[in-house]
Structures are given as structure tokens and as C-alpha cells.
Amino acid sequence: MAFGTAPQPLLPRRAEERLGARHREILDQLETQFLERGFSAATVAALASAVGCSRRTLYELAPSKDALVLMVLDRFLHRVGRSALDSVDHDAPIADQVRSYINGALELQRLTAAFADDLDDDPAARRLLDRHFRYVMSVSEGLIKMGIEAGEFRDVSPAVAAGMLAGSGLYFSQPGILSDMHMTRDEASAEMTDIVLRSLRNDKN
């Protein structure tokens, strides 16, 4: 399945494979640090201390803290994207494929929430996330087009439907929204997906 062009990784897979095991472990540890604590306030010295390495080791991975942040975020987003695509059963009904893909992309929505303040203060990281989000939109739109062509979905605007599915995470990321709904992010996203897919269903079949 290929819909649109996925963002080029900042750390290509072959380049990552050439890294030593310790360097790859450090990238994993930095990802955990960012997901738990954000990244805007961290210094290179603090990051090195948190993962148990020298600042020099971090500079071997990237020339600056900003470049290191982008590399770690991009690596994480690519892994989430691959996992979401791999979760799709191409022999299943299109509605089930859409549901599997959106469920697989939920981590991207969680990331948006976890890093909301950091992203507001870091235009480069915001642009990186937006590129990945646009690809999620592209895949969702492509799946919906397939559903329309197969007669499984009504003839609607695939872009609008994809926006409702992929964009719901941005809405649920706003402070207080989920608590007002008395729902978890997963529950709200699952219900939004159900509502959209029911509205797309072609009842003539």
C-alpha cells in the first residue's frame, strides 16, 4: 500500500544500522526521556546525564541539541508510521483497514499532546510533526478513496473524511476536552472513528 510519499528520515535506516549498539540504545533512551519530560528545557549536559553518557557521545549522533531532538522525534514518528501501516490487513474490508490504520496512528496523537508546549516553542519540531501528520492524512485519504471505488463507502470527499479521522486527535489534545467528556483519548478516538465510518458506509450494498 502506497499513498503519497512518506517523509524522508533524518537518520536513514542504513545509517542507523551502521551505528553501534550503544548509540542506538541512547537514541531509545532519549526518546523515553522526551516522551516523559519533553525536550525544550533539557540541555545537552542534562540529556547526557539522564542516559548515562558523555556530551561528546551525543555530539557524535548530532551536531547540536536541536538536531538531536529532531532526529529522535523523527525516528519515533517513522516507527509509529511503519507500525500503523503494518497493522493493516489488505484482505479485510476497507472500513476495517481504516480502523486499523487510525488505531495504529494513535501514538502520533499522544505525541502531539505530550509535546504541545514544546512544539509551540520549537518551529522546526512543529514542522517535522506536521509533515508526518500530513502523511497520516494522505494514507487515510487513500484508503477512503479505495472504499469509495469499491462501493463500500458513499461518494464523499475523501479529504474531508480523512481530516475528520486524523484531525480528531488535535481536538482531543486540547486541555480539558477529554476530562469534560469523561473519556480517555483511546475511547474518544475509537468513538470518532466509529461515527465517521458509519457515516461513510454505503447502505445500498
mmCIF file with all atom_site columns, C-alpha atoms in Angstrom:
data_model
loop_
_atom_site.group_PDB
_atom_site.id
_atom_site.type_symbol
_atom_site.label_atom_id
_atom_site.label_alt_id
_atom_site.label_comp_id
_atom_site.label_asym_id
_atom_site.label_entity_id
_atom_site.label_seq_id
_atom_site.pdbx_PDB_ins_code
_atom_site.Cartn_x
_atom_site.Cartn_y
_atom_site.Cartn_z
_atom_site.occupancy
_atom_site.B_iso_or_equiv
_atom_site.pdbx_formal_charge
_atom_site.auth_seq_id
_atom_site.auth_comp_id
_atom_site.auth_asym_id
_atom_site.auth_atom_id
_atom_site.pdbx_PDB_model_num
ATOM 1   C CA . MET A 1 1   ? 0.000   0.000  0.000  1.00 0.00 ? 1   MET A CA 1
ATOM 2   C CA . ALA A 1 2   ? 1.487   3.339  -1.037 1.00 0.00 ? 2   ALA A CA 1
ATOM 3   C CA . PHE A 1 3   ? -0.384  6.619  -0.615 1.00 0.00 ? 3   PHE A CA 1
ATOM 4   C CA . GLY A 1 4   ? 1.650   9.748  -1.157 1.00 0.00 ? 4   GLY A CA 1
ATOM 5   C CA . THR A 1 5   ? 5.299   9.991  -0.226 1.00 0.00 ? 5   THR A CA 1
ATOM 6   C CA . ALA A 1 6   ? 6.404   9.342  3.329  1.00 0.00 ? 6   ALA A CA 1
ATOM 7   C CA . PRO A 1 7   ? 8.777   11.932 4.837  1.00 0.00 ? 7   PRO A CA 1
ATOM 8   C CA . GLN A 1 8   ? 12.432  11.085 4.294  1.00 0.00 ? 8   GLN A CA 1
ATOM 9   C CA . PRO A 1 9   ? 14.005  10.007 7.607  1.00 0.00 ? 9   PRO A CA 1
ATOM 10  C CA . LEU A 1 10  ? 16.602  12.314 9.098  1.00 0.00 ? 10  LEU A CA 1
ATOM 11  C CA . LEU A 1 11  ? 18.511  9.194  10.126 1.00 0.00 ? 11  LEU A CA 1
ATOM 12  C CA . PRO A 1 12  ? 18.186  6.731  7.204  1.00 0.00 ? 12  PRO A CA 1
ATOM 13  C CA . ARG A 1 13  ? 17.815  3.100  8.183  1.00 0.00 ? 13  ARG A CA 1
ATOM 14  C CA . ARG A 1 14  ? 21.190  2.129  6.719  1.00 0.00 ? 14  ARG A CA 1
ATOM 15  C CA . ALA A 1 15  ? 22.877  4.930  8.636  1.00 0.00 ? 15  ALA A CA 1
ATOM 16  C CA . GLU A 1 16  ? 21.210  3.759  11.849 1.00 0.00 ? 16  GLU A CA 1
ATOM 17  C CA . GLU A 1 17  ? 22.307  0.195  11.174 1.00 0.00 ? 17  GLU A CA 1
ATOM 18  C CA . ARG A 1 18  ? 25.905  1.425  10.962 1.00 0.00 ? 18  ARG A CA 1
ATOM 19  C CA . LEU A 1 19  ? 25.652  2.941  14.441 1.00 0.00 ? 19  LEU A CA 1
ATOM 20  C CA . GLY A 1 20  ? 26.965  0.967  17.356 1.00 0.00 ? 20  GLY A CA 1
ATOM 21  C CA . ALA A 1 21  ? 24.582  -0.816 19.721 1.00 0.00 ? 21  ALA A CA 1
ATOM 22  C CA . ARG A 1 22  ? 25.242  1.771  22.450 1.00 0.00 ? 22  ARG A CA 1
ATOM 23  C CA . HIS A 1 23  ? 24.377  4.683  20.149 1.00 0.00 ? 23  HIS A CA 1
ATOM 24  C CA . ARG A 1 24  ? 21.083  3.040  19.195 1.00 0.00 ? 24  ARG A CA 1
ATOM 25  C CA . GLU A 1 25  ? 20.365  2.390  22.865 1.00 0.00 ? 25  GLU A CA 1
ATOM 26  C CA . ILE A 1 26  ? 20.993  6.079  23.611 1.00 0.00 ? 26  ILE A CA 1
ATOM 27  C CA . LEU A 1 27  ? 18.504  7.095  20.927 1.00 0.00 ? 27  LEU A CA 1
ATOM 28  C CA . ASP A 1 28  ? 15.920  4.802  22.547 1.00 0.00 ? 28  ASP A CA 1
ATOM 29  C CA . GLN A 1 29  ? 16.651  6.278  25.972 1.00 0.00 ? 29  GLN A CA 1
ATOM 30  C CA . LEU A 1 30  ? 16.379  9.836  24.672 1.00 0.00 ? 30  LEU A CA 1
ATOM 31  C CA . GLU A 1 31  ? 13.006  9.017  23.132 1.00 0.00 ? 31  GLU A CA 1
ATOM 32  C CA . THR A 1 32  ? 11.766  7.813  26.511 1.00 0.00 ? 32  THR A CA 1
ATOM 33  C CA . GLN A 1 33  ? 13.095  10.974 28.154 1.00 0.00 ? 33  GLN A CA 1
ATOM 34  C CA . PHE A 1 34  ? 11.331  13.206 25.643 1.00 0.00 ? 34  PHE A CA 1
ATOM 35  C CA . LEU A 1 35  ? 8.031   11.344 25.919 1.00 0.00 ? 35  LEU A CA 1
ATOM 36  C CA . GLU A 1 36  ? 8.093   11.555 29.702 1.00 0.00 ? 36  GLU A CA 1
ATOM 37  C CA . ARG A 1 37  ? 9.548   15.030 30.235 1.00 0.00 ? 37  ARG A CA 1
ATOM 38  C CA . GLY A 1 38  ? 9.501   16.933 26.969 1.00 0.00 ? 38  GLY A CA 1
ATOM 39  C CA . PHE A 1 39  ? 12.600  18.386 25.395 1.00 0.00 ? 39  PHE A CA 1
ATOM 40  C CA . SER A 1 40  ? 12.522  22.186 25.324 1.00 0.00 ? 40  SER A CA 1
ATOM 41  C CA . ALA A 1 41  ? 14.074  22.754 28.755 1.00 0.00 ? 41  ALA A CA 1
ATOM 42  C CA . ALA A 1 42  ? 16.681  19.994 28.524 1.00 0.00 ? 42  ALA A CA 1
ATOM 43  C CA . THR A 1 43  ? 20.337  20.813 27.932 1.00 0.00 ? 43  THR A CA 1
ATOM 44  C CA . VAL A 1 44  ? 22.869  18.554 26.250 1.00 0.00 ? 44  VAL A CA 1
ATOM 45  C CA . ALA A 1 45  ? 24.563  18.096 29.634 1.00 0.00 ? 45  ALA A CA 1
ATOM 46  C CA . ALA A 1 46  ? 21.276  17.105 31.279 1.00 0.00 ? 46  ALA A CA 1
ATOM 47  C CA . LEU A 1 47  ? 20.428  14.682 28.488 1.00 0.00 ? 47  LEU A CA 1
ATOM 48  C CA . ALA A 1 48  ? 23.861  13.088 28.678 1.00 0.00 ? 48  ALA A CA 1
ATOM 49  C CA . SER A 1 49  ? 23.469  12.653 32.424 1.00 0.00 ? 49  SER A CA 1
ATOM 50  C CA . ALA A 1 50  ? 19.976  11.196 32.048 1.00 0.00 ? 50  ALA A CA 1
ATOM 51  C CA . VAL A 1 51  ? 21.092  8.478  29.605 1.00 0.00 ? 51  VAL A CA 1
ATOM 52  C CA . GLY A 1 52  ? 24.473  7.847  31.226 1.00 0.00 ? 52  GLY A CA 1
ATOM 53  C CA . CYS A 1 53  ? 26.831  9.002  28.505 1.00 0.00 ? 53  CYS A CA 1
ATOM 54  C CA . SER A 1 54  ? 29.150  11.897 27.756 1.00 0.00 ? 54  SER A CA 1
ATOM 55  C CA . ARG A 1 55  ? 28.190  15.045 25.888 1.00 0.00 ? 55  ARG A CA 1
ATOM 56  C CA . ARG A 1 56  ? 30.752  14.028 23.283 1.00 0.00 ? 56  ARG A CA 1
ATOM 57  C CA . THR A 1 57  ? 28.788  10.831 22.637 1.00 0.00 ? 57  THR A CA 1
ATOM 58  C CA . LEU A 1 58  ? 25.637  12.850 21.976 1.00 0.00 ? 58  LEU A CA 1
ATOM 59  C CA . TYR A 1 59  ? 27.536  15.129 19.616 1.00 0.00 ? 59  TYR A CA 1
ATOM 60  C CA . GLU A 1 60  ? 28.651  12.016 17.734 1.00 0.00 ? 60  GLU A CA 1
ATOM 61  C CA . LEU A 1 61  ? 24.954  11.456 16.953 1.00 0.00 ? 61  LEU A CA 1
ATOM 62  C CA . ALA A 1 62  ? 24.055  15.052 16.040 1.00 0.00 ? 62  ALA A CA 1
ATOM 63  C CA . PRO A 1 63  ? 25.897  18.397 15.886 1.00 0.00 ? 63  PRO A CA 1
ATOM 64  C CA . SER A 1 64  ? 23.526  20.230 18.249 1.00 0.00 ? 64  SER A CA 1
ATOM 65  C CA . LYS A 1 65  ? 20.742  19.710 20.752 1.00 0.00 ? 65  LYS A CA 1
ATOM 66  C CA . ASP A 1 66  ? 18.176  20.919 18.219 1.00 0.00 ? 66  ASP A CA 1
ATOM 67  C CA . ALA A 1 67  ? 19.401  18.446 15.602 1.00 0.00 ? 67  ALA A CA 1
ATOM 68  C CA . LEU A 1 68  ? 19.387  15.664 18.199 1.00 0.00 ? 68  LEU A CA 1
ATOM 69  C CA . VAL A 1 69  ? 15.792  16.456 19.195 1.00 0.00 ? 69  VAL A CA 1
ATOM 70  C CA . LEU A 1 70  ? 14.650  16.356 15.570 1.00 0.00 ? 70  LEU A CA 1
ATOM 71  C CA . MET A 1 71  ? 16.473  13.082 14.946 1.00 0.00 ? 71  MET A CA 1
ATOM 72  C CA . VAL A 1 72  ? 14.909  11.381 17.964 1.00 0.00 ? 72  VAL A CA 1
ATOM 73  C CA . LEU A 1 73  ? 11.408  12.680 17.179 1.00 0.00 ? 73  LEU A CA 1
ATOM 74  C CA . ASP A 1 74  ? 11.677  11.764 13.512 1.00 0.00 ? 74  ASP A CA 1
ATOM 75  C CA . ARG A 1 75  ? 12.918  8.253  14.331 1.00 0.00 ? 75  ARG A CA 1
ATOM 76  C CA . PHE A 1 76  ? 9.985   7.769  16.700 1.00 0.00 ? 76  PHE A CA 1
ATOM 77  C CA . LEU A 1 77  ? 7.431   9.073  14.186 1.00 0.00 ? 77  LEU A CA 1
ATOM 78  C CA . HIS A 1 78  ? 8.734   6.828  11.414 1.00 0.00 ? 78  HIS A CA 1
ATOM 79  C CA . ARG A 1 79  ? 8.491   3.795  13.695 1.00 0.00 ? 79  ARG A CA 1
ATOM 80  C CA . VAL A 1 80  ? 4.910   4.677  14.639 1.00 0.00 ? 80  VAL A CA 1
ATOM 81  C CA . GLY A 1 81  ? 4.064   5.177  10.972 1.00 0.00 ? 81  GLY A CA 1
ATOM 82  C CA . ARG A 1 82  ? 5.541   1.843  9.907  1.00 0.00 ? 82  ARG A CA 1
ATOM 83  C CA . SER A 1 83  ? 3.721   0.075  12.732 1.00 0.00 ? 83  SER A CA 1
ATOM 84  C CA . ALA A 1 84  ? 0.403   1.666  11.725 1.00 0.00 ? 84  ALA A CA 1
ATOM 85  C CA . LEU A 1 85  ? 0.831   0.592  8.097  1.00 0.00 ? 85  LEU A CA 1
ATOM 86  C CA . ASP A 1 86  ? 1.899   -2.908 9.123  1.00 0.00 ? 86  ASP A CA 1
ATOM 87  C CA . SER A 1 87  ? -1.279  -3.278 11.207 1.00 0.00 ? 87  SER A CA 1
ATOM 88  C CA . VAL A 1 88  ? -3.475  -3.046 8.095  1.00 0.00 ? 88  VAL A CA 1
ATOM 89  C CA . ASP A 1 89  ? -4.854  -6.339 6.728  1.00 0.00 ? 89  ASP A CA 1
ATOM 90  C CA . HIS A 1 90  ? -5.136  -5.705 2.993  1.00 0.00 ? 90  HIS A CA 1
ATOM 91  C CA . ASP A 1 91  ? -7.650  -8.551 2.608  1.00 0.00 ? 91  ASP A CA 1
ATOM 92  C CA . ALA A 1 92  ? -10.049 -7.053 5.155  1.00 0.00 ? 92  ALA A CA 1
ATOM 93  C CA . PRO A 1 93  ? -12.978 -4.734 4.313  1.00 0.00 ? 93  PRO A CA 1
ATOM 94  C CA . ILE A 1 94  ? -11.788 -1.164 3.703  1.00 0.00 ? 94  ILE A CA 1
ATOM 95  C CA . ALA A 1 95  ? -13.568 0.079  6.831  1.00 0.00 ? 95  ALA A CA 1
ATOM 96  C CA . ASP A 1 96  ? -11.533 -2.371 8.915  1.00 0.00 ? 96  ASP A CA 1
ATOM 97  C CA . GLN A 1 97  ? -8.346  -1.247 7.179  1.00 0.00 ? 97  GLN A CA 1
ATOM 98  C CA . VAL A 1 98  ? -9.122  2.386  8.001  1.00 0.00 ? 98  VAL A CA 1
ATOM 99  C CA . ARG A 1 99  ? -9.863  1.499  11.625 1.00 0.00 ? 99  ARG A CA 1
ATOM 100 C CA . SER A 1 100 ? -6.620  -0.471 11.970 1.00 0.00 ? 100 SER A CA 1
ATOM 101 C CA . TYR A 1 101 ? -4.542  2.311  10.478 1.00 0.00 ? 101 TYR A CA 1
ATOM 102 C CA . ILE A 1 102 ? -6.102  5.069  12.601 1.00 0.00 ? 102 ILE A CA 1
ATOM 103 C CA . ASN A 1 103 ? -5.737  2.946  15.733 1.00 0.00 ? 103 ASN A CA 1
ATOM 104 C CA . GLY A 1 104 ? -2.091  2.362  14.835 1.00 0.00 ? 104 GLY A CA 1
ATOM 105 C CA . ALA A 1 105 ? -1.525  6.090  14.436 1.00 0.00 ? 105 ALA A CA 1
ATOM 106 C CA . LEU A 1 106 ? -2.908  6.943  17.897 1.00 0.00 ? 106 LEU A CA 1
ATOM 107 C CA . GLU A 1 107 ? 0.623   7.295  19.232 1.00 0.00 ? 107 GLU A CA 1
ATOM 108 C CA . LEU A 1 108 ? 1.076   10.265 16.929 1.00 0.00 ? 108 LEU A CA 1
ATOM 109 C CA . GLN A 1 109 ? -1.906  11.901 18.629 1.00 0.00 ? 109 GLN A CA 1
ATOM 110 C CA . ARG A 1 110 ? -0.456  11.131 22.046 1.00 0.00 ? 110 ARG A CA 1
ATOM 111 C CA . LEU A 1 111 ? 2.816   12.700 20.988 1.00 0.00 ? 111 LEU A CA 1
ATOM 112 C CA . THR A 1 112 ? 1.032   15.881 19.963 1.00 0.00 ? 112 THR A CA 1
ATOM 113 C CA . ALA A 1 113 ? -0.490  16.114 23.443 1.00 0.00 ? 113 ALA A CA 1
ATOM 114 C CA . ALA A 1 114 ? 2.700   15.236 25.318 1.00 0.00 ? 114 ALA A CA 1
ATOM 115 C CA . PHE A 1 115 ? 4.772   17.787 23.427 1.00 0.00 ? 115 PHE A CA 1
ATOM 116 C CA . ALA A 1 116 ? 2.163   20.516 22.970 1.00 0.00 ? 116 ALA A CA 1
ATOM 117 C CA . ASP A 1 117 ? 4.059   23.243 24.835 1.00 0.00 ? 117 ASP A CA 1
ATOM 118 C CA . ASP A 1 118 ? 7.458   22.211 23.453 1.00 0.00 ? 118 ASP A CA 1
ATOM 119 C CA . LEU A 1 119 ? 6.140   22.190 19.892 1.00 0.00 ? 119 LEU A CA 1
ATOM 120 C CA . ASP A 1 120 ? 4.708   25.693 20.283 1.00 0.00 ? 120 ASP A CA 1
ATOM 121 C CA . ASP A 1 121 ? 8.189   26.932 21.166 1.00 0.00 ? 121 ASP A CA 1
ATOM 122 C CA . ASP A 1 122 ? 10.077  24.915 18.535 1.00 0.00 ? 122 ASP A CA 1
ATOM 123 C CA . PRO A 1 123 ? 9.042   25.723 14.936 1.00 0.00 ? 123 PRO A CA 1
ATOM 124 C CA . ALA A 1 124 ? 11.388  23.090 13.447 1.00 0.00 ? 124 ALA A CA 1
ATOM 125 C CA . ALA A 1 125 ? 9.899   20.311 15.580 1.00 0.00 ? 125 ALA A CA 1
ATOM 126 C CA . ARG A 1 126 ? 6.398   21.576 14.758 1.00 0.00 ? 126 ARG A CA 1
ATOM 127 C CA . ARG A 1 127 ? 7.163   21.408 11.031 1.00 0.00 ? 127 ARG A CA 1
ATOM 128 C CA . LEU A 1 128 ? 8.529   17.892 11.447 1.00 0.00 ? 128 LEU A CA 1
ATOM 129 C CA . LEU A 1 129 ? 5.388   16.703 13.200 1.00 0.00 ? 129 LEU A CA 1
ATOM 130 C CA . ASP A 1 130 ? 3.210   18.432 10.594 1.00 0.00 ? 130 ASP A CA 1
ATOM 131 C CA . ARG A 1 131 ? 4.987   16.563 7.783  1.00 0.00 ? 131 ARG A CA 1
ATOM 132 C CA . HIS A 1 132 ? 4.253   13.250 9.443  1.00 0.00 ? 132 HIS A CA 1
ATOM 133 C CA . PHE A 1 133 ? 0.681   14.299 10.185 1.00 0.00 ? 133 PHE A CA 1
ATOM 134 C CA . ARG A 1 134 ? 0.136   15.184 6.520  1.00 0.00 ? 134 ARG A CA 1
ATOM 135 C CA . TYR A 1 135 ? 1.299   11.696 5.592  1.00 0.00 ? 135 TYR A CA 1
ATOM 136 C CA . VAL A 1 136 ? -1.230  10.183 8.015  1.00 0.00 ? 136 VAL A CA 1
ATOM 137 C CA . MET A 1 137 ? -3.830  12.304 6.235  1.00 0.00 ? 137 MET A CA 1
ATOM 138 C CA . SER A 1 138 ? -2.588  11.076 2.850  1.00 0.00 ? 138 SER A CA 1
ATOM 139 C CA . VAL A 1 139 ? -2.820  7.404  3.831  1.00 0.00 ? 139 VAL A CA 1
ATOM 140 C CA . SER A 1 140 ? -6.268  7.881  5.390  1.00 0.00 ? 140 SER A CA 1
ATOM 141 C CA . GLU A 1 141 ? -7.486  9.701  2.281  1.00 0.00 ? 141 GLU A CA 1
ATOM 142 C CA . GLY A 1 142 ? -6.103  6.967  0.032  1.00 0.00 ? 142 GLY A CA 1
ATOM 143 C CA . LEU A 1 143 ? -7.874  4.241  1.992  1.00 0.00 ? 143 LEU A CA 1
ATOM 144 C CA . ILE A 1 144 ? -11.155 6.147  1.847  1.00 0.00 ? 144 ILE A CA 1
ATOM 145 C CA . LYS A 1 145 ? -10.775 6.601  -1.927 1.00 0.00 ? 145 LYS A CA 1
ATOM 146 C CA . MET A 1 146 ? -10.315 2.828  -2.204 1.00 0.00 ? 146 MET A CA 1
ATOM 147 C CA . GLY A 1 147 ? -13.504 2.317  -0.186 1.00 0.00 ? 147 GLY A CA 1
ATOM 148 C CA . ILE A 1 148 ? -15.441 4.649  -2.496 1.00 0.00 ? 148 ILE A CA 1
ATOM 149 C CA . GLU A 1 149 ? -14.097 2.952  -5.622 1.00 0.00 ? 149 GLU A CA 1
ATOM 150 C CA . ALA A 1 150 ? -15.002 -0.456 -4.189 1.00 0.00 ? 150 ALA A CA 1
ATOM 151 C CA . GLY A 1 151 ? -18.540 0.722  -3.453 1.00 0.00 ? 151 GLY A CA 1
ATOM 152 C CA . GLU A 1 152 ? -18.079 0.140  0.268  1.00 0.00 ? 152 GLU A CA 1
ATOM 153 C CA . PHE A 1 153 ? -18.227 3.888  1.053  1.00 0.00 ? 153 PHE A CA 1
ATOM 154 C CA . ARG A 1 154 ? -20.535 6.622  -0.191 1.00 0.00 ? 154 ARG A CA 1
ATOM 155 C CA . ASP A 1 155 ? -19.237 9.113  -2.744 1.00 0.00 ? 155 ASP A CA 1
ATOM 156 C CA . VAL A 1 156 ? -17.932 11.803 -0.390 1.00 0.00 ? 156 VAL A CA 1
ATOM 157 C CA . SER A 1 157 ? -14.842 13.994 -0.268 1.00 0.00 ? 157 SER A CA 1
ATOM 158 C CA . PRO A 1 158 ? -12.029 11.660 0.852  1.00 0.00 ? 158 PRO A CA 1
ATOM 159 C CA . ALA A 1 159 ? -10.014 14.660 2.050  1.00 0.00 ? 159 ALA A CA 1
ATOM 160 C CA . VAL A 1 160 ? -12.808 15.849 4.350  1.00 0.00 ? 160 VAL A CA 1
ATOM 161 C CA . ALA A 1 161 ? -13.392 12.363 5.764  1.00 0.00 ? 161 ALA A CA 1
ATOM 162 C CA . ALA A 1 162 ? -9.656  11.854 6.294  1.00 0.00 ? 162 ALA A CA 1
ATOM 163 C CA . GLY A 1 163 ? -9.469  15.227 8.029  1.00 0.00 ? 163 GLY A CA 1
ATOM 164 C CA . MET A 1 164 ? -12.220 14.210 10.435 1.00 0.00 ? 164 MET A CA 1
ATOM 165 C CA . LEU A 1 165 ? -10.422 10.977 11.281 1.00 0.00 ? 165 LEU A CA 1
ATOM 166 C CA . ALA A 1 166 ? -6.851  12.209 11.504 1.00 0.00 ? 166 ALA A CA 1
ATOM 167 C CA . GLY A 1 167 ? -7.697  15.653 12.860 1.00 0.00 ? 167 GLY A CA 1
ATOM 168 C CA . SER A 1 168 ? -9.745  14.414 15.787 1.00 0.00 ? 168 SER A CA 1
ATOM 169 C CA . GLY A 1 169 ? -6.547  13.814 17.749 1.00 0.00 ? 169 GLY A CA 1
ATOM 170 C CA . LEU A 1 170 ? -5.681  17.500 17.568 1.00 0.00 ? 170 LEU A CA 1
ATOM 171 C CA . TYR A 1 171 ? -9.072  18.384 19.025 1.00 0.00 ? 171 TYR A CA 1
ATOM 172 C CA . PHE A 1 172 ? -8.785  15.789 21.794 1.00 0.00 ? 172 PHE A CA 1
ATOM 173 C CA . SER A 1 173 ? -5.334  17.187 22.640 1.00 0.00 ? 173 SER A CA 1
ATOM 174 C CA . GLN A 1 174 ? -6.773  20.495 23.803 1.00 0.00 ? 174 GLN A CA 1
ATOM 175 C CA . PRO A 1 175 ? -6.645  20.940 27.602 1.00 0.00 ? 175 PRO A CA 1
ATOM 176 C CA . GLY A 1 176 ? -9.757  19.806 29.424 1.00 0.00 ? 176 GLY A CA 1
ATOM 177 C CA . ILE A 1 177 ? -11.564 18.304 26.414 1.00 0.00 ? 177 ILE A CA 1
ATOM 178 C CA . LEU A 1 178 ? -11.208 14.667 27.430 1.00 0.00 ? 178 LEU A CA 1
ATOM 179 C CA . SER A 1 179 ? -11.970 15.332 31.104 1.00 0.00 ? 179 SER A CA 1
ATOM 180 C CA . ASP A 1 180 ? -15.140 17.197 30.098 1.00 0.00 ? 180 ASP A CA 1
ATOM 181 C CA . MET A 1 181 ? -16.120 14.165 28.005 1.00 0.00 ? 181 MET A CA 1
ATOM 182 C CA . HIS A 1 182 ? -15.227 11.763 30.845 1.00 0.00 ? 182 HIS A CA 1
ATOM 183 C CA . MET A 1 183 ? -13.383 9.646  28.300 1.00 0.00 ? 183 MET A CA 1
ATOM 184 C CA . THR A 1 184 ? -9.830  8.526  27.663 1.00 0.00 ? 184 THR A CA 1
ATOM 185 C CA . ARG A 1 185 ? -8.063  9.515  24.450 1.00 0.00 ? 185 ARG A CA 1
ATOM 186 C CA . ASP A 1 186 ? -8.396  5.953  23.122 1.00 0.00 ? 186 ASP A CA 1
ATOM 187 C CA . GLU A 1 187 ? -12.124 5.856  23.912 1.00 0.00 ? 187 GLU A CA 1
ATOM 188 C CA . ALA A 1 188 ? -12.777 9.209  22.264 1.00 0.00 ? 188 ALA A CA 1
ATOM 189 C CA . SER A 1 189 ? -10.730 8.331  19.184 1.00 0.00 ? 189 SER A CA 1
ATOM 190 C CA . ALA A 1 190 ? -12.462 4.959  18.834 1.00 0.00 ? 190 ALA A CA 1
ATOM 191 C CA . GLU A 1 191 ? -15.885 6.601  19.023 1.00 0.00 ? 191 GLU A CA 1
ATOM 192 C CA . MET A 1 192 ? -14.915 9.262  16.475 1.00 0.00 ? 192 MET A CA 1
ATOM 193 C CA . THR A 1 193 ? -13.689 6.531  14.117 1.00 0.00 ? 193 THR A CA 1
ATOM 194 C CA . ASP A 1 194 ? -16.960 4.615  14.537 1.00 0.00 ? 194 ASP A CA 1
ATOM 195 C CA . ILE A 1 195 ? -19.038 7.733  13.814 1.00 0.00 ? 195 ILE A CA 1
ATOM 196 C CA . VAL A 1 196 ? -17.069 8.585  10.660 1.00 0.00 ? 196 VAL A CA 1
ATOM 197 C CA . LEU A 1 197 ? -17.044 5.022  9.334  1.00 0.00 ? 197 LEU A CA 1
ATOM 198 C CA . ARG A 1 198 ? -20.796 4.631  9.920  1.00 0.00 ? 198 ARG A CA 1
ATOM 199 C CA . SER A 1 199 ? -21.388 7.877  8.030  1.00 0.00 ? 199 SER A CA 1
ATOM 200 C CA . LEU A 1 200 ? -19.251 6.623  5.137  1.00 0.00 ? 200 LEU A CA 1
ATOM 201 C CA . ARG A 1 201 ? -20.978 3.269  4.798  1.00 0.00 ? 201 ARG A CA 1
ATOM 202 C CA . ASN A 1 202 ? -22.804 2.742  1.536  1.00 0.00 ? 202 ASN A CA 1
ATOM 203 C CA . ASP A 1 203 ? -26.139 1.288  2.650  1.00 0.00 ? 203 ASP A CA 1
ATOM 204 C CA . LYS A 1 204 ? -27.017 0.376  -0.942 1.00 0.00 ? 204 LYS A CA 1
ATOM 205 C CA . ASN A 1 205 ? -24.645 -2.601 -0.720 1.00 0.00 ? 205 ASN A CA 1
#
